[in-house]
mmCIF file of C-alpha atoms in Angstrom:
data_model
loop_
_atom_site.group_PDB
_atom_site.id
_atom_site.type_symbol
_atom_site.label_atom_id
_atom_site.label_comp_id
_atom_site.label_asym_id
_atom_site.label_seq_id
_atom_site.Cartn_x
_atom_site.Cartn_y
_atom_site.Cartn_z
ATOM 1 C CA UNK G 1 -15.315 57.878 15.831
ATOM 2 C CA UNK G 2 -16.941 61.621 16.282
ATOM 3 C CA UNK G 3 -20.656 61.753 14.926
ATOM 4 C CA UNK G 4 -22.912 59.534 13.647
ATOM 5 C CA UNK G 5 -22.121 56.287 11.665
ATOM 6 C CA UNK G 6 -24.044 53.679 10.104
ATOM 7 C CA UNK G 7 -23.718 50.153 9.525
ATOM 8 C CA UNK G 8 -22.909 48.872 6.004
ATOM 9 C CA UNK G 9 -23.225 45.458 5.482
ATOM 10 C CA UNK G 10 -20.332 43.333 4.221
ATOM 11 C CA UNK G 11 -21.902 42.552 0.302
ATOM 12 C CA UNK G 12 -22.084 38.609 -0.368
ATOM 13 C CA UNK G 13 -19.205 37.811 -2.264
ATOM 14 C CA UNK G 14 -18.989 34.856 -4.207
ATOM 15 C CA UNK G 15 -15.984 32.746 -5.562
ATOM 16 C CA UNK G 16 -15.535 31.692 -8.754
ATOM 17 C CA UNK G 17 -13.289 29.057 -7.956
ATOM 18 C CA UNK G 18 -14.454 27.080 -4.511
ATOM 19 C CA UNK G 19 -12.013 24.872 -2.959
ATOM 20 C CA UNK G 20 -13.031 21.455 -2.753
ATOM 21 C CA UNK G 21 -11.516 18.510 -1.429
ATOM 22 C CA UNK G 22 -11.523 15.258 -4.042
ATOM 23 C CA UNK G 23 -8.481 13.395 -3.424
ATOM 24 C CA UNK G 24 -10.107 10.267 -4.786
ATOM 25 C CA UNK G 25 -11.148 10.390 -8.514
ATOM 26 C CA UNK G 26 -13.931 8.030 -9.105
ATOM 27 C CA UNK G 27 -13.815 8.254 -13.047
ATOM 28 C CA UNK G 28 -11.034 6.990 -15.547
ATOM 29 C CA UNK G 29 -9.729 9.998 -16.782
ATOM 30 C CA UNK G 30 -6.516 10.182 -18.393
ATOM 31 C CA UNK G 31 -6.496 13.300 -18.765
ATOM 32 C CA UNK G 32 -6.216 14.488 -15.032
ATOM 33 C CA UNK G 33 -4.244 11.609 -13.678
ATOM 34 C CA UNK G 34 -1.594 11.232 -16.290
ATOM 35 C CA UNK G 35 -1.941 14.666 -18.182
ATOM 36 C CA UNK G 36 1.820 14.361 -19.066
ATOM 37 C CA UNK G 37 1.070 11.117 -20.882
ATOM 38 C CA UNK G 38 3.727 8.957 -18.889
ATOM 39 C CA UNK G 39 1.476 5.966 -18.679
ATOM 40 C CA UNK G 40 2.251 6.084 -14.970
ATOM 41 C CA UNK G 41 -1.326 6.677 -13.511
ATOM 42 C CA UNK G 42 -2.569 7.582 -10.113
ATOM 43 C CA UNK G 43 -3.743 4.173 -9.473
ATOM 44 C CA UNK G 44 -7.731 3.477 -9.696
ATOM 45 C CA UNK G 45 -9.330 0.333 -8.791
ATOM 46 C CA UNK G 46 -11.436 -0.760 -11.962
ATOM 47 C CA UNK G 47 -14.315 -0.459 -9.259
ATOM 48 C CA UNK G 48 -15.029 2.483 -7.593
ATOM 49 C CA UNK G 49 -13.843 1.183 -3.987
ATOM 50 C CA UNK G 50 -14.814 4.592 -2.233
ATOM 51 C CA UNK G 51 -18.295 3.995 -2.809
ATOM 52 C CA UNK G 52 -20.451 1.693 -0.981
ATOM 53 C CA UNK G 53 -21.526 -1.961 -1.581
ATOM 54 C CA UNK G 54 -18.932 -3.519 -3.170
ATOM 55 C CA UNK G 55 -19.360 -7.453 -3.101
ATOM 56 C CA UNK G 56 -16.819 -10.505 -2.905
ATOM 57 C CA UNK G 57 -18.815 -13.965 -2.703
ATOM 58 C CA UNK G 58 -20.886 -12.497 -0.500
ATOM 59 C CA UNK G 59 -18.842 -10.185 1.772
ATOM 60 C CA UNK G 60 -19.475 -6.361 0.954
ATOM 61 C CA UNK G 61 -16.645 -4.283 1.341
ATOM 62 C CA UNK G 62 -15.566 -0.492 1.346
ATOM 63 C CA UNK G 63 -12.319 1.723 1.435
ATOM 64 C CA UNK G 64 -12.417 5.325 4.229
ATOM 65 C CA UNK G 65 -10.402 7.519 4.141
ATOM 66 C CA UNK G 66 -7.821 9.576 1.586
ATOM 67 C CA UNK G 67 -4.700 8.461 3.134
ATOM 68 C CA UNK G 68 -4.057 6.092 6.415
ATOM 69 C CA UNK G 69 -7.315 4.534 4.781
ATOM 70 C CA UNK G 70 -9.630 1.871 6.916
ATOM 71 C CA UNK G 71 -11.292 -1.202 4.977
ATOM 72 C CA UNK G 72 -14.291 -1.683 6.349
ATOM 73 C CA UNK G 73 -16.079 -5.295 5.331
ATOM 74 C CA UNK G 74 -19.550 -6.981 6.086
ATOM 75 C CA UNK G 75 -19.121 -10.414 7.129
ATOM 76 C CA UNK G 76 -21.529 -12.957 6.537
ATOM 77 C CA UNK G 77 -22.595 -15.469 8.969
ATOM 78 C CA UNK G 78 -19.794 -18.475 9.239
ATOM 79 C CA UNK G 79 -17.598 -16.556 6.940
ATOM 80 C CA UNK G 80 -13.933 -15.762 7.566
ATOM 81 C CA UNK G 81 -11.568 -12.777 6.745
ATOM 82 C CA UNK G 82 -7.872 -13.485 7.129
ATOM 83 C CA UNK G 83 -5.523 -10.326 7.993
ATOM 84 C CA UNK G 84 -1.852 -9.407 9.218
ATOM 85 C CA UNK G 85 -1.346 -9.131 13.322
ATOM 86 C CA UNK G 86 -2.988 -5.843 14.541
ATOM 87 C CA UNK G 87 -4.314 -4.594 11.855
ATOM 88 C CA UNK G 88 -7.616 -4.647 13.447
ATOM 89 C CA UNK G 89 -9.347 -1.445 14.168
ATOM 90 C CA UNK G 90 -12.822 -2.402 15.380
ATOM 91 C CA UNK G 91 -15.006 -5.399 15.216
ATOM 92 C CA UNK G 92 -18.622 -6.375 15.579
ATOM 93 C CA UNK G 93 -18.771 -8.769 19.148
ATOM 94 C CA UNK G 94 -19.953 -11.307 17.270
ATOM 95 C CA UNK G 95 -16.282 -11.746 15.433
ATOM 96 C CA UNK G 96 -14.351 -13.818 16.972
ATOM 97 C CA UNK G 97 -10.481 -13.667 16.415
ATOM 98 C CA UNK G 98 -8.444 -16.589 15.929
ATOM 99 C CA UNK G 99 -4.756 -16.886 15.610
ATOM 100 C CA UNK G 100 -3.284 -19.405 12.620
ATOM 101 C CA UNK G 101 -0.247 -20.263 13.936
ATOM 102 C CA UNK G 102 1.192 -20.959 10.309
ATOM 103 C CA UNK G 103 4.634 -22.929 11.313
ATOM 104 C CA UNK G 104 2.240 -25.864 11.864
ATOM 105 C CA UNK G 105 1.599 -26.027 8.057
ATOM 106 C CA UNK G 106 4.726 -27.867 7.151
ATOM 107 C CA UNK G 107 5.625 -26.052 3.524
ATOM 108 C CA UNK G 108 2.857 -23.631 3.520
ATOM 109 C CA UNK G 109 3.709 -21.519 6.333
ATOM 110 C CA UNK G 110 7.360 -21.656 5.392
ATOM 111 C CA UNK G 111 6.676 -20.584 1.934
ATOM 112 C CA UNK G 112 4.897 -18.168 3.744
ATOM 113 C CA UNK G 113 7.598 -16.990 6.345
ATOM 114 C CA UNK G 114 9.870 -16.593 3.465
ATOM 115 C CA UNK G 115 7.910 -14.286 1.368
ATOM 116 C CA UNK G 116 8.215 -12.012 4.242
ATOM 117 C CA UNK G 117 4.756 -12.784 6.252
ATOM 118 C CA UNK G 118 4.251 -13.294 10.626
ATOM 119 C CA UNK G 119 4.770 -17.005 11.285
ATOM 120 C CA UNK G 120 0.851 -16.599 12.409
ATOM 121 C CA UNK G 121 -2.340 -14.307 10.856
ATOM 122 C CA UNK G 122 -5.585 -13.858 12.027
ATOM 123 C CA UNK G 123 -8.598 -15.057 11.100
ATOM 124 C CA UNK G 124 -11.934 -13.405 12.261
ATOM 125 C CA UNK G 125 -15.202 -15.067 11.991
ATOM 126 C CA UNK G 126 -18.727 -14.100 12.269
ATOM 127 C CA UNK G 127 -20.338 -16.521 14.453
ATOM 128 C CA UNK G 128 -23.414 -15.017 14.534
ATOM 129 C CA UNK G 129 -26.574 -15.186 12.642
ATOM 130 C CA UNK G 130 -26.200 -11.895 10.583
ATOM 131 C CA UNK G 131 -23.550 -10.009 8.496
ATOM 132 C CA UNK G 132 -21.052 -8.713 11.016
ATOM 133 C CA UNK G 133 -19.049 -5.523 10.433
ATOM 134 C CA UNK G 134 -14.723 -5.590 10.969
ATOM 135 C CA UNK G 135 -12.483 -2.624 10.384
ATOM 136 C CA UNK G 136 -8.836 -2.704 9.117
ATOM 137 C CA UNK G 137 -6.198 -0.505 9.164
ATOM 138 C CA UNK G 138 -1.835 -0.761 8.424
ATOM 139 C CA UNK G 139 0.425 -1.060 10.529
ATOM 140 C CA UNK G 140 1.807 2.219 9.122
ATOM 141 C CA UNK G 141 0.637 5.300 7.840
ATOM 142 C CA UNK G 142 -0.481 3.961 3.929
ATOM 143 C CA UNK G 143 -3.287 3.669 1.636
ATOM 144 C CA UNK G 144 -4.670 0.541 0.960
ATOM 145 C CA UNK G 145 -4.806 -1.133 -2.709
ATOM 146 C CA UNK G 146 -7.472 -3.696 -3.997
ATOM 147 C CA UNK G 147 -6.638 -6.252 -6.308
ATOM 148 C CA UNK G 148 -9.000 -9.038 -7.209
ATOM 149 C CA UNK G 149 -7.713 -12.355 -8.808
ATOM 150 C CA UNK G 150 -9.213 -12.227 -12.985
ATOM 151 C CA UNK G 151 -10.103 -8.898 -12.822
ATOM 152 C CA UNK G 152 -6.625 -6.868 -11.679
ATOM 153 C CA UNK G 153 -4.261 -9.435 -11.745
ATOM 154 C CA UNK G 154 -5.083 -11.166 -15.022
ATOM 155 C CA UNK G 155 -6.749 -14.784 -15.491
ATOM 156 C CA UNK G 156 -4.194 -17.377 -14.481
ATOM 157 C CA UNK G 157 -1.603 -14.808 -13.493
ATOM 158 C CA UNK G 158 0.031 -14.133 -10.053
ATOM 159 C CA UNK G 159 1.060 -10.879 -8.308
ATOM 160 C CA UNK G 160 4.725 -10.730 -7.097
ATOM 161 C CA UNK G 161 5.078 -8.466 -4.157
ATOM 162 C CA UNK G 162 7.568 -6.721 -2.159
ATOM 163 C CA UNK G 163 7.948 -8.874 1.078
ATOM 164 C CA UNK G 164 5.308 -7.947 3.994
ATOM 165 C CA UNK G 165 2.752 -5.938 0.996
ATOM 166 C CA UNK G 166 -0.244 -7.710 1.852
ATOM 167 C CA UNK G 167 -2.346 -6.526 4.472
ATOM 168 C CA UNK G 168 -5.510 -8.805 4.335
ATOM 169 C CA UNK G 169 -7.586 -10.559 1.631
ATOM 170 C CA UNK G 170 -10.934 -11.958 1.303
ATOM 171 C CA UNK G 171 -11.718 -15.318 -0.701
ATOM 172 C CA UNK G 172 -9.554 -18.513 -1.465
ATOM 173 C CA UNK G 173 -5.930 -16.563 -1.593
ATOM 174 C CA UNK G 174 -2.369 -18.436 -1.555
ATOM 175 C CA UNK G 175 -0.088 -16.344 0.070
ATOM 176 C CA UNK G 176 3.708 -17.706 -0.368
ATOM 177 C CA UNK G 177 7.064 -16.770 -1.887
ATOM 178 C CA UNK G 178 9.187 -16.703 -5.449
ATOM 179 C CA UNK G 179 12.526 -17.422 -4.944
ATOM 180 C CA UNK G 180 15.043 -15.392 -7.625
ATOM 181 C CA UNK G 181 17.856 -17.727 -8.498
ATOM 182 C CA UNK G 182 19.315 -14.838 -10.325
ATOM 183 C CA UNK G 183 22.042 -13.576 -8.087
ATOM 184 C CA UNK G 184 22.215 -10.317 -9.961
ATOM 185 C CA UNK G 185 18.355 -9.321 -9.253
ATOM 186 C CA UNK G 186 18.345 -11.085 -5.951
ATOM 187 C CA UNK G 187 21.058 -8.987 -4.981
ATOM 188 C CA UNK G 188 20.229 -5.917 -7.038
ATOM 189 C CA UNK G 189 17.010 -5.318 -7.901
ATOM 190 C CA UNK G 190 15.431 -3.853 -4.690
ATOM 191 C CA UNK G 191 13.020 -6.798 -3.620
ATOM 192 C CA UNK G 192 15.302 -9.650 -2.098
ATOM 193 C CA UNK G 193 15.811 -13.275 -3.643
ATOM 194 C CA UNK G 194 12.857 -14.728 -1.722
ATOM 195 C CA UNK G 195 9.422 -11.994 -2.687
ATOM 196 C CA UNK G 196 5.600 -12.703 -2.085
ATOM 197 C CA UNK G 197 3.880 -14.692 -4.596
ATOM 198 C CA UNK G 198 -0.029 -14.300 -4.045
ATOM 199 C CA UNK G 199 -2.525 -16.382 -6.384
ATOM 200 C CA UNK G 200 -5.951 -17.268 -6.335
ATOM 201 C CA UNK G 201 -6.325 -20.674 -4.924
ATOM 202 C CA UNK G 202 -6.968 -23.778 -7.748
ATOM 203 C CA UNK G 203 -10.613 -24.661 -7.304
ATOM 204 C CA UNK G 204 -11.404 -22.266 -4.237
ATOM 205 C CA UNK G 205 -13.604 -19.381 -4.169
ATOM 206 C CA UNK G 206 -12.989 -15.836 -5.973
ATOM 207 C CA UNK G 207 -10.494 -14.042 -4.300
ATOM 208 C CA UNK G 208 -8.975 -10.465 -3.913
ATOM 209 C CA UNK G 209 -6.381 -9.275 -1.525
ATOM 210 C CA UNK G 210 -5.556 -5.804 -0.611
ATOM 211 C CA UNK G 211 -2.066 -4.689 -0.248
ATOM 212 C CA UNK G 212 -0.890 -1.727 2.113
ATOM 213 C CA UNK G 213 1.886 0.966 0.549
ATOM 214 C CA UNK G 214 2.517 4.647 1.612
ATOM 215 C CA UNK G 215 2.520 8.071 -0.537
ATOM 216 C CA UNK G 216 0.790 8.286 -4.052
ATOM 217 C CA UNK G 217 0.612 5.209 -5.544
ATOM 218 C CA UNK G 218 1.051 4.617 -9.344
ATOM 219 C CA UNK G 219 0.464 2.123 -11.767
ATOM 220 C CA UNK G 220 1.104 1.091 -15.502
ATOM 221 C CA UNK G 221 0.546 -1.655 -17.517
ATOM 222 C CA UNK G 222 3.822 -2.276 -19.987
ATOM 223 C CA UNK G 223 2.931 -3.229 -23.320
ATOM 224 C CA UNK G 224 5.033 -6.297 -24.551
ATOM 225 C CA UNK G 225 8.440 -5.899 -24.347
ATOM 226 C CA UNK G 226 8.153 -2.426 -23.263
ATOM 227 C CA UNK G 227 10.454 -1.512 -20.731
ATOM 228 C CA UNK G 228 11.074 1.250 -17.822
ATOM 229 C CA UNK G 229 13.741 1.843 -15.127
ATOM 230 C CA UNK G 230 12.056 2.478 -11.755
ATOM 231 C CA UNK G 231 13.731 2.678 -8.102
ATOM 232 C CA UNK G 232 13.329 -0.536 -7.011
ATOM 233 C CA UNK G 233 12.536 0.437 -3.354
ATOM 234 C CA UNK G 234 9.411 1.748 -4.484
ATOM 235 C CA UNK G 235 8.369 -1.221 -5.968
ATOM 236 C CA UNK G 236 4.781 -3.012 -4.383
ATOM 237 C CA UNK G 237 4.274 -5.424 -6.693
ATOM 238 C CA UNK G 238 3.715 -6.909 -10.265
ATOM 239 C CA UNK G 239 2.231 -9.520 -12.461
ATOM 240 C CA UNK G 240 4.286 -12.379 -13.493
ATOM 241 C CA UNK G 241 4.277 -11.939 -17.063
ATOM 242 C CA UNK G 242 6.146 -8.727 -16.275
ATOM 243 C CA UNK G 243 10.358 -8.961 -16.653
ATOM 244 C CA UNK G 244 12.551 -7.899 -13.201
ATOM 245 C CA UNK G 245 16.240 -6.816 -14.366
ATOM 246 C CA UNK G 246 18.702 -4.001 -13.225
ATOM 247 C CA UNK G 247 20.717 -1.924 -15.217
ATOM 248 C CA UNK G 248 23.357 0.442 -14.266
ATOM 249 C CA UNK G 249 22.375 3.733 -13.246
ATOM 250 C CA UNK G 250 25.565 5.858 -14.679
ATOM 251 C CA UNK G 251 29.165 5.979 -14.383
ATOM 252 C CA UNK G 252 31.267 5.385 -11.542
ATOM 253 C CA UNK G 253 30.819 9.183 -10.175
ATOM 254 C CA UNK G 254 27.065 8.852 -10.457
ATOM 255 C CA UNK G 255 26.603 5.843 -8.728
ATOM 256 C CA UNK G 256 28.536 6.832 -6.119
ATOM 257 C CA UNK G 257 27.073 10.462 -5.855
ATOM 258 C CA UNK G 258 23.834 10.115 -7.564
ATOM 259 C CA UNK G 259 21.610 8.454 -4.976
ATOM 260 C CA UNK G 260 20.651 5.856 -6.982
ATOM 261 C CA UNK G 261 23.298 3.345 -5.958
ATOM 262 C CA UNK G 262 24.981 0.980 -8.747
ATOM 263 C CA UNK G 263 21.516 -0.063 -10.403
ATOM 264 C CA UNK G 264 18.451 0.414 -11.061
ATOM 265 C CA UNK G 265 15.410 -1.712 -11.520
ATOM 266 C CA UNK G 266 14.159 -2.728 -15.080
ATOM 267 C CA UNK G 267 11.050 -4.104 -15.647
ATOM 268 C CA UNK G 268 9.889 -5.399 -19.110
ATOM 269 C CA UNK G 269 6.267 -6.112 -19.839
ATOM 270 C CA UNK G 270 3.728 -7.371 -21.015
ATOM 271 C CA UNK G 271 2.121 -6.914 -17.403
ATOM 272 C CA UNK G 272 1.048 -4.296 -14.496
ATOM 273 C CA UNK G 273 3.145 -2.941 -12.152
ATOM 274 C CA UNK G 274 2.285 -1.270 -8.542
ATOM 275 C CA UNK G 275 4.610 1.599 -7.115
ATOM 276 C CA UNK G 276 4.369 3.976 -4.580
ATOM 277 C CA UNK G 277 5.897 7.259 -3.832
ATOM 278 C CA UNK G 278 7.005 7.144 -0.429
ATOM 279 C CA UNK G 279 7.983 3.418 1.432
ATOM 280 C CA UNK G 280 8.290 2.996 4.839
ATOM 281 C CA UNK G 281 11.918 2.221 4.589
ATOM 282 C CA UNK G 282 12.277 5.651 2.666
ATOM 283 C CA UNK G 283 10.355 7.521 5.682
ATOM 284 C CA UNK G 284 12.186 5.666 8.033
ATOM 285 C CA UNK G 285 15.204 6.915 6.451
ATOM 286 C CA UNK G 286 14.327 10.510 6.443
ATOM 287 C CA UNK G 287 13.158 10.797 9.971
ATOM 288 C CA UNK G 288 16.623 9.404 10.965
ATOM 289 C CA UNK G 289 18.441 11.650 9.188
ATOM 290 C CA UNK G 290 15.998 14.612 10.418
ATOM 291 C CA UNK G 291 16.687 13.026 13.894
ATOM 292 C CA UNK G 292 20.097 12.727 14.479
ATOM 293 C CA UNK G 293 20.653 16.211 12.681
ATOM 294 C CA UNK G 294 18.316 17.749 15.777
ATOM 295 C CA UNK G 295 20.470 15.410 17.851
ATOM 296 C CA UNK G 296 24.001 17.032 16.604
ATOM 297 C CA UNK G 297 22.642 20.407 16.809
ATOM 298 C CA UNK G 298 21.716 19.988 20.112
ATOM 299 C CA UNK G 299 24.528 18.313 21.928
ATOM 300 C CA UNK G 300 26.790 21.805 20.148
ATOM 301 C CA UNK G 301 24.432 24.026 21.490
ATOM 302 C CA UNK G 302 23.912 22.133 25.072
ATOM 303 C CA UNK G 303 21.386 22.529 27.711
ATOM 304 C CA UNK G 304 19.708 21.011 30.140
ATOM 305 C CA UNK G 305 16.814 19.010 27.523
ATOM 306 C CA UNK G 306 19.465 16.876 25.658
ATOM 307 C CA UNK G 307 18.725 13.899 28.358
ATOM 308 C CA UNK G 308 14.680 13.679 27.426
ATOM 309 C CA UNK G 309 15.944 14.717 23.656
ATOM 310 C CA UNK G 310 18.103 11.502 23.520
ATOM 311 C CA UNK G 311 15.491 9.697 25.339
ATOM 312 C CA UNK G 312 12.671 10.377 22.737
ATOM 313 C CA UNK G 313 15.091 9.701 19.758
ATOM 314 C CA UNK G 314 15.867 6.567 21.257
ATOM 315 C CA UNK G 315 11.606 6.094 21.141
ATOM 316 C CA UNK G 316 11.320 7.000 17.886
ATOM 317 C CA UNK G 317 14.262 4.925 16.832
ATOM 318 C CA UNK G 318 12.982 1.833 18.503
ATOM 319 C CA UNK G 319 9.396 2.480 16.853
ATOM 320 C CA UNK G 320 10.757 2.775 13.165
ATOM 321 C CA UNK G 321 13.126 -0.644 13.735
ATOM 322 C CA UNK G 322 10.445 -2.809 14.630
ATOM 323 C CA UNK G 323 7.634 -1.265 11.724
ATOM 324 C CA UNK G 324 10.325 -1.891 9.242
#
């Protein structure tokens, strides 16, 4: 540049409009999370779980994280936490682990097995003299949903899960199985014939348990004999009160090309009911397809990667088989 020049500074320039990140609403507002008024919300705990000191008994408790979220829990002295195998992501050294092998329970770790849990769990104890910190994670990418018996789940009321939903819980908790001697909704509905009952356990402690489910997870509480079709696959869970059915999702060209299947799930309040947006089955199912498309393309176009392509789809095959 010929002569002289001088230095203008950039002027501060200021945004209207900042973007911020706030992926966790702390406030009951219907207005942001169900602005179409569905009465399908973006599921809140009644406490504000992303904030700190939450208390069970006396076990304080918090949730990290927007999604692939870590519950992170304060263990008293001689108190226990129960959770799934490996769901552990640290501990304090003075937890000590303990497997439950649960087939030596005679009909409690068979109703157990059959509501879709490990034939063991893990129970970690502080054996020290002061609270004791544990962190828990899923065993696949999800968020993490807290649910405590008489607050949640109503007064006397159980939560019926899809099989394998809870990840740990805290308290007196009985975790076994409703059997559907309906052969239509056994069959039909999305959730099996045997699903997880959890309850609080007569006489025992207060208890909450915290189920694990992937995507954006919704809830809404059906007035009496108010009723909505959902996909049944994306079903976590729902009170007792609440109805299961199926009903026919269209004529024979729409069930067939639709994507739906032959039904649909009903479900017919009064009661809540859990859903999420993306299961693991449905992931599963998309990074298959994804897969062996890449697979197809690349066996027509040849060359000399197909061997270590076939040998990481055969990985990532292996890996979504054994989550499921």
């Amino acid at each position: 540049m010929k002569g002289s020049s001088s230095y203008e500074p950039i002027p501060d320039v200021k945004f209207e409009d900042e973007i911020t990140v706030d992926a966790i609403p702390l406030e009951h507002d219907d207005s942001k999370i169900d602005p179409m008024n569905t009465g399908f919300k973006w599921y809140l705990p009644d406490e504000k779980a992303y904030e700190e000191d939450h208390r069970l008994n006396e076990t304080k408790w918090t949730i990290s994280g927007h999604d692939m979220q870590v519950l992170s829990a304060s263990i008293p002295p001689g108190d226990t936490i129960s959770t799934e195998v490996g769901s552990m992501l640290f501990s304090h050294p003075d937890m000590k682990l303990d497997v439950d092998c649960t087939l030596c329970q005679g009909s409690t770790g068979c109703r157990r097995m059959c509501g879709g849990e490990s034939c063991v769990k893990v129970d970690m104890t502080n054996e020290g003299g002061s609270d004791a910190y544990v962190g828990l994670t899923p065993n696949f990418p999800a968020k993490i949903i807290p649910l405590s018996f008489g607050g949640d789940i109503k007064p006397g009321s159980s939560l019926i899960a899809k099989s394998g939903a809870i990840m740990t819980h805290l308290g007196d908790v009985d975790v076994g199985c409703n059997l559907d001697a309906n052969p239509l909704t056994g069959c039909c509905a999305g959730l099996g014939i045997c699903r997880q009952k959890l309850n609080q356990t007569d006489g025992g402690r207060p208890g909450m348990v915290f189920l694990n489910a992937g995507g954006t997870i919704v809830m809404k509480e059906l007035a009496a004999n108010e009723t909505v079709t959902i996909d049944g696959g994306c079903l976590v869970g729902y009170e007792d009160t609440v109805k299961l059915g199926v009903a026919y999702a269209g004529r024979c060209f729409t069930c067939f090309c639709g994507g739906e299947g032959l039904f649909n799930t009903t479900m017919t309040g009064p009661g809540k009911i859990y859903m999420q947006s993306m299961s693991f089955r449905r992931y599963g199912n998309a990074v298959r397809t994804t897969v062996v498309e890449e697979r197809t393309s690349g066996a027509a176009a040849g060359g000399s990667e197909d061997a270590d392509i076939d040998a990481a789809d055969g990985g990532v095959f292996s890996l979504l088989s054994s989550l499921e």
